[in-house]
């Protein structure tokens, strides 16, 4: 039964469900994004906690990333870090 053990491990692997933010939490994030936008020329250091969807099954995981903010792409709805990493704004739950 080739692959059976892999299938069992994949099924048992835990994933989180994406948390829906309240309107107040969204407003606080919007204020923080505006502050970052005003300071973008200084490439501020940010720590972001965001949801990363799992590519194999429903759910995902919350990860925290730290880096220098390079750009806010309003058209794509992403933050772009100096490392090139793109963070989807809708997936962010905390900015520090």
JSON list of N, CA and C in Angstrom, two decimals, residues 19-64:
[
{"chain": "A", "resi": 19, "resn": "UNK", "atom": "N", "xyz": [-9.26, 33.16, 11.34]},
{"chain": "A", "resi": 19, "resn": "UNK", "atom": "CA", "xyz": [-10.05, 33.95, 12.28]},
{"chain": "A", "resi": 19, "resn": "UNK", "atom": "C", "xyz": [-10.64, 35.15, 11.54]},
{"chain": "A", "resi": 20, "resn": "UNK", "atom": "N", "xyz": [-11.90, 35.42, 11.78]},
{"chain": "A", "resi": 20, "resn": "UNK", "atom": "CA", "xyz": [-12.56, 36.61, 11.22]},
{"chain": "A", "resi": 20, "resn": "UNK", "atom": "C", "xyz": [-12.42, 37.74, 12.23]},
{"chain": "A", "resi": 21, "resn": "UNK", "atom": "N", "xyz": [-11.81, 38.85, 11.81]},
{"chain": "A", "resi": 21, "resn": "UNK", "atom": "CA", "xyz": [-11.60, 39.98, 12.72]},
{"chain": "A", "resi": 21, "resn": "UNK", "atom": "C", "xyz": [-12.89, 40.76, 12.90]},
{"chain": "A", "resi": 22, "resn": "UNK", "atom": "N", "xyz": [-13.03, 41.38, 14.08]},
{"chain": "A", "resi": 22, "resn": "UNK", "atom": "CA", "xyz": [-14.17, 42.26, 14.34]},
{"chain": "A", "resi": 22, "resn": "UNK", "atom": "C", "xyz": [-13.95, 43.58, 13.61]},
{"chain": "A", "resi": 23, "resn": "UNK", "atom": "N", "xyz": [-14.98, 44.38, 13.52]},
{"chain": "A", "resi": 23, "resn": "UNK", "atom": "CA", "xyz": [-14.85, 45.69, 12.86]},
{"chain": "A", "resi": 23, "resn": "UNK", "atom": "C", "xyz": [-13.85, 46.57, 13.59]},
{"chain": "A", "resi": 24, "resn": "UNK", "atom": "N", "xyz": [-13.82, 46.50, 14.92]},
{"chain": "A", "resi": 24, "resn": "UNK", "atom": "CA", "xyz": [-12.86, 47.29, 15.71]},
{"chain": "A", "resi": 24, "resn": "UNK", "atom": "C", "xyz": [-11.44, 46.85, 15.42]},
{"chain": "A", "resi": 25, "resn": "UNK", "atom": "N", "xyz": [-11.21, 45.55, 15.33]},
{"chain": "A", "resi": 25, "resn": "UNK", "atom": "CA", "xyz": [-9.87, 45.03, 15.03]},
{"chain": "A", "resi": 25, "resn": "UNK", "atom": "C", "xyz": [-9.43, 45.44, 13.62]},
{"chain": "A", "resi": 26, "resn": "UNK", "atom": "N", "xyz": [-10.37, 45.40, 12.68]},
{"chain": "A", "resi": 26, "resn": "UNK", "atom": "CA", "xyz": [-10.06, 45.84, 11.31]},
{"chain": "A", "resi": 26, "resn": "UNK", "atom": "C", "xyz": [-9.71, 47.32, 11.28]},
{"chain": "A", "resi": 27, "resn": "UNK", "atom": "N", "xyz": [-10.43, 48.12, 12.05]},
{"chain": "A", "resi": 27, "resn": "UNK", "atom": "CA", "xyz": [-10.17, 49.56, 12.10]},
{"chain": "A", "resi": 27, "resn": "UNK", "atom": "C", "xyz": [-8.77, 49.84, 12.66]},
{"chain": "A", "resi": 28, "resn": "UNK", "atom": "N", "xyz": [-8.38, 49.09, 13.71]},
{"chain": "A", "resi": 28, "resn": "UNK", "atom": "CA", "xyz": [-7.04, 49.26, 14.28]},
{"chain": "A", "resi": 28, "resn": "UNK", "atom": "C", "xyz": [-5.97, 48.89, 13.27]},
{"chain": "A", "resi": 29, "resn": "UNK", "atom": "N", "xyz": [-6.17, 47.80, 12.54]},
{"chain": "A", "resi": 29, "resn": "UNK", "atom": "CA", "xyz": [-5.21, 47.40, 11.51]},
{"chain": "A", "resi": 29, "resn": "UNK", "atom": "C", "xyz": [-5.13, 48.46, 10.40]},
{"chain": "A", "resi": 30, "resn": "UNK", "atom": "N", "xyz": [-6.28, 49.00, 10.01]},
{"chain": "A", "resi": 30, "resn": "UNK", "atom": "CA", "xyz": [-6.29, 50.05, 8.99]},
{"chain": "A", "resi": 30, "resn": "UNK", "atom": "C", "xyz": [-5.51, 51.28, 9.44]},
{"chain": "A", "resi": 31, "resn": "UNK", "atom": "N", "xyz": [-5.66, 51.65, 10.71]},
{"chain": "A", "resi": 31, "resn": "UNK", "atom": "CA", "xyz": [-4.90, 52.80, 11.24]},
{"chain": "A", "resi": 31, "resn": "UNK", "atom": "C", "xyz": [-3.40, 52.51, 11.22]},
{"chain": "A", "resi": 32, "resn": "UNK", "atom": "N", "xyz": [-3.03, 51.30, 11.59]},
{"chain": "A", "resi": 32, "resn": "UNK", "atom": "CA", "xyz": [-1.61, 50.92, 11.59]},
{"chain": "A", "resi": 32, "resn": "UNK", "atom": "C", "xyz": [-1.06, 50.90, 10.16]},
{"chain": "A", "resi": 33, "resn": "UNK", "atom": "N", "xyz": [-1.84, 50.40, 9.21]},
{"chain": "A", "resi": 33, "resn": "UNK", "atom": "CA", "xyz": [-1.41, 50.41, 7.81]},
{"chain": "A", "resi": 33, "resn": "UNK", "atom": "C", "xyz": [-1.24, 51.84, 7.29]},
{"chain": "A", "resi": 34, "resn": "UNK", "atom": "N", "xyz": [-2.12, 52.74, 7.70]},
{"chain": "A", "resi": 34, "resn": "UNK", "atom": "CA", "xyz": [-1.99, 54.14, 7.30]},
{"chain": "A", "resi": 34, "resn": "UNK", "atom": "C", "xyz": [-0.72, 54.75, 7.88]},
{"chain": "A", "resi": 35, "resn": "UNK", "atom": "N", "xyz": [-0.44, 54.44, 9.13]},
{"chain": "A", "resi": 35, "resn": "UNK", "atom": "CA", "xyz": [0.78, 54.94, 9.77]},
{"chain": "A", "resi": 35, "resn": "UNK", "atom": "C", "xyz": [2.02, 54.43, 9.02]},
{"chain": "A", "resi": 36, "resn": "UNK", "atom": "N", "xyz": [2.00, 53.14, 8.66]},
{"chain": "A", "resi": 36, "resn": "UNK", "atom": "CA", "xyz": [3.12, 52.58, 7.91]},
{"chain": "A", "resi": 36, "resn": "UNK", "atom": "C", "xyz": [3.24, 53.22, 6.54]},
{"chain": "A", "resi": 37, "resn": "UNK", "atom": "N", "xyz": [2.12, 53.49, 5.90]},
{"chain": "A", "resi": 37, "resn": "UNK", "atom": "CA", "xyz": [2.12, 54.13, 4.60]},
{"chain": "A", "resi": 37, "resn": "UNK", "atom": "C", "xyz": [2.75, 55.52, 4.67]},
{"chain": "A", "resi": 38, "resn": "UNK", "atom": "N", "xyz": [2.45, 56.24, 5.74]},
{"chain": "A", "resi": 38, "resn": "UNK", "atom": "CA", "xyz": [3.02, 57.58, 5.93]},
{"chain": "A", "resi": 38, "resn": "UNK", "atom": "C", "xyz": [4.52, 57.53, 6.17]},
{"chain": "A", "resi": 39, "resn": "UNK", "atom": "N", "xyz": [5.02, 56.40, 6.67]},
{"chain": "A", "resi": 39, "resn": "UNK", "atom": "CA", "xyz": [6.44, 56.25, 7.03]},
{"chain": "A", "resi": 39, "resn": "UNK", "atom": "C", "xyz": [7.21, 55.35, 6.05]},
{"chain": "A", "resi": 40, "resn": "UNK", "atom": "N", "xyz": [6.60, 55.02, 4.91]},
{"chain": "A", "resi": 40, "resn": "UNK", "atom": "CA", "xyz": [7.17, 54.04, 3.99]},
{"chain": "A", "resi": 40, "resn": "UNK", "atom": "C", "xyz": [8.57, 54.44, 3.49]},
{"chain": "A", "resi": 41, "resn": "UNK", "atom": "N", "xyz": [8.84, 55.73, 3.36]},
{"chain": "A", "resi": 41, "resn": "UNK", "atom": "CA", "xyz": [10.15, 56.18, 2.87]},
{"chain": "A", "resi": 41, "resn": "UNK", "atom": "C", "xyz": [11.28, 55.75, 3.80]},
{"chain": "A", "resi": 42, "resn": "UNK", "atom": "N", "xyz": [10.98, 55.54, 5.07]},
{"chain": "A", "resi": 42, "resn": "UNK", "atom": "CA", "xyz": [12.00, 55.12, 6.05]},
{"chain": "A", "resi": 42, "resn": "UNK", "atom": "C", "xyz": [12.15, 53.60, 6.14]},
{"chain": "A", "resi": 43, "resn": "UNK", "atom": "N", "xyz": [11.37, 52.88, 5.34]},
{"chain": "A", "resi": 43, "resn": "UNK", "atom": "CA", "xyz": [11.38, 51.42, 5.36]},
{"chain": "A", "resi": 43, "resn": "UNK", "atom": "C", "xyz": [11.31, 50.88, 6.80]},
{"chain": "A", "resi": 44, "resn": "UNK", "atom": "N", "xyz": [10.19, 51.12, 7.45]},
{"chain": "A", "resi": 44, "resn": "UNK", "atom": "CA", "xyz": [10.07, 50.72, 8.86]},
{"chain": "A", "resi": 44, "resn": "UNK", "atom": "C", "xyz": [10.14, 49.20, 9.04]},
{"chain": "A", "resi": 45, "resn": "UNK", "atom": "N", "xyz": [10.70, 48.81, 10.16]},
{"chain": "A", "resi": 45, "resn": "UNK", "atom": "CA", "xyz": [10.74, 47.39, 10.54]},
{"chain": "A", "resi": 45, "resn": "UNK", "atom": "C", "xyz": [9.36, 47.02, 11.06]},
{"chain": "A", "resi": 46, "resn": "UNK", "atom": "N", "xyz": [8.80, 45.92, 10.54]},
{"chain": "A", "resi": 46, "resn": "UNK", "atom": "CA", "xyz": [7.48, 45.48, 10.98]},
{"chain": "A", "resi": 46, "resn": "UNK", "atom": "C", "xyz": [7.52, 44.01, 11.35]},
{"chain": "A", "resi": 47, "resn": "UNK", "atom": "N", "xyz": [6.68, 43.65, 12.27]},
{"chain": "A", "resi": 47, "resn": "UNK", "atom": "CA", "xyz": [6.43, 42.25, 12.60]},
{"chain": "A", "resi": 47, "resn": "UNK", "atom": "C", "xyz": [4.96, 42.00, 12.34]},
{"chain": "A", "resi": 48, "resn": "UNK", "atom": "N", "xyz": [4.70, 41.07, 11.43]},
{"chain": "A", "resi": 48, "resn": "UNK", "atom": "CA", "xyz": [3.34, 40.78, 10.98]},
{"chain": "A", "resi": 48, "resn": "UNK", "atom": "C", "xyz": [2.95, 39.37, 11.37]},
{"chain": "A", "resi": 49, "resn": "UNK", "atom": "N", "xyz": [1.77, 39.21, 11.90]},
{"chain": "A", "resi": 49, "resn": "UNK", "atom": "CA", "xyz": [1.21, 37.88, 12.13]},
{"chain": "A", "resi": 49, "resn": "UNK", "atom": "C", "xyz": [0.08, 37.73, 11.12]},
{"chain": "A", "resi": 50, "resn": "UNK", "atom": "N", "xyz": [0.18, 36.67, 10.32]},
{"chain": "A", "resi": 50, "resn": "UNK", "atom": "CA", "xyz": [-0.81, 36.49, 9.25]},
{"chain": "A", "resi": 50, "resn": "UNK", "atom": "C", "xyz": [-1.13, 35.02, 9.05]},
{"chain": "A", "resi": 51, "resn": "UNK", "atom": "N", "xyz": [-2.24, 34.81, 8.39]},
{"chain": "A", "resi": 51, "resn": "UNK", "atom": "CA", "xyz": [-2.73, 33.46, 8.09]},
{"chain": "A", "resi": 51, "resn": "UNK", "atom": "C", "xyz": [-2.14, 33.02, 6.76]},
{"chain": "A", "resi": 52, "resn": "UNK", "atom": "N", "xyz": [-1.57, 31.83, 6.74]},
{"chain": "A", "resi": 52, "resn": "UNK", "atom": "CA", "xyz": [-1.07, 31.24, 5.50]},
{"chain": "A", "resi": 52, "resn": "UNK", "atom": "C", "xyz": [-1.91, 30.01, 5.19]},
{"chain": "A", "resi": 53, "resn": "UNK", "atom": "N", "xyz": [-2.70, 30.06, 4.12]},
{"chain": "A", "resi": 53, "resn": "UNK", "atom": "CA", "xyz": [-3.53, 28.90, 3.77]},
{"chain": "A", "resi": 53, "resn": "UNK", "atom": "C", "xyz": [-2.67, 27.68, 3.47]},
{"chain": "A", "resi": 54, "resn": "UNK", "atom": "N", "xyz": [-3.16, 26.52, 3.84]},
{"chain": "A", "resi": 54, "resn": "UNK", "atom": "CA", "xyz": [-2.48, 25.26, 3.55]},
{"chain": "A", "resi": 54, "resn": "UNK", "atom": "C", "xyz": [-2.75, 24.91, 2.09]},
{"chain": "A", "resi": 55, "resn": "UNK", "atom": "N", "xyz": [-1.73, 24.47, 1.39]},
{"chain": "A", "resi": 55, "resn": "UNK", "atom": "CA", "xyz": [-1.88, 24.15, -0.03]},
{"chain": "A", "resi": 55, "resn": "UNK", "atom": "C", "xyz": [-2.53, 22.79, -0.26]},
{"chain": "A", "resi": 56, "resn": "UNK", "atom": "N", "xyz": [-2.56, 21.95, 0.76]},
{"chain": "A", "resi": 56, "resn": "UNK", "atom": "CA", "xyz": [-3.05, 20.58, 0.56]},
{"chain": "A", "resi": 56, "resn": "UNK", "atom": "C", "xyz": [-4.42, 20.30, 1.16]},
{"chain": "A", "resi": 57, "resn": "UNK", "atom": "N", "xyz": [-4.83, 21.09, 2.17]},
{"chain": "A", "resi": 57, "resn": "UNK", "atom": "CA", "xyz": [-6.12, 20.83, 2.80]},
{"chain": "A", "resi": 57, "resn": "UNK", "atom": "C", "xyz": [-6.69, 22.13, 3.34]},
{"chain": "A", "resi": 58, "resn": "UNK", "atom": "N", "xyz": [-7.93, 22.08, 3.79]},
{"chain": "A", "resi": 58, "resn": "UNK", "atom": "CA", "xyz": [-8.56, 23.30, 4.28]},
{"chain": "A", "resi": 58, "resn": "UNK", "atom": "C", "xyz": [-7.87, 23.77, 5.56]},
{"chain": "A", "resi": 59, "resn": "UNK", "atom": "N", "xyz": [-7.95, 25.07, 5.78]},
{"chain": "A", "resi": 59, "resn": "UNK", "atom": "CA", "xyz": [-7.29, 25.65, 6.94]},
{"chain": "A", "resi": 59, "resn": "UNK", "atom": "C", "xyz": [-5.92, 26.15, 6.57]},
{"chain": "A", "resi": 60, "resn": "UNK", "atom": "N", "xyz": [-5.08, 26.32, 7.57]},
{"chain": "A", "resi": 60, "resn": "UNK", "atom": "CA", "xyz": [-3.74, 26.83, 7.37]},
{"chain": "A", "resi": 60, "resn": "UNK", "atom": "C", "xyz": [-3.05, 27.02, 8.70]},
{"chain": "A", "resi": 61, "resn": "UNK", "atom": "N", "xyz": [-2.13, 27.98, 8.74]},
{"chain": "A", "resi": 61, "resn": "UNK", "atom": "CA", "xyz": [-1.37, 28.22, 9.96]},
{"chain": "A", "resi": 61, "resn": "UNK", "atom": "C", "xyz": [-1.13, 29.72, 10.10]},
{"chain": "A", "resi": 62, "resn": "UNK", "atom": "N", "xyz": [-1.02, 30.17, 11.33]},
{"chain": "A", "resi": 62, "resn": "UNK", "atom": "CA", "xyz": [-0.66, 31.54, 11.60]},
{"chain": "A", "resi": 62, "resn": "UNK", "atom": "C", "xyz": [0.85, 31.60, 11.77]},
{"chain": "A", "resi": 63, "resn": "UNK", "atom": "N", "xyz": [1.47, 32.52, 11.03]},
{"chain": "A", "resi": 63, "resn": "UNK", "atom": "CA", "xyz": [2.92, 32.68, 11.07]},
{"chain": "A", "resi": 63, "resn": "UNK", "atom": "C", "xyz": [3.24, 34.14, 11.38]},
{"chain": "A", "resi": 64, "resn": "UNK", "atom": "N", "xyz": [4.40, 34.36, 11.97]},
{"chain": "A", "resi": 64, "resn": "UNK", "atom": "CA", "xyz": [4.87, 35.70, 12.26]},
{"chain": "A", "resi": 64, "resn": "UNK", "atom": "C", "xyz": [6.15, 35.95, 11.47]}
]
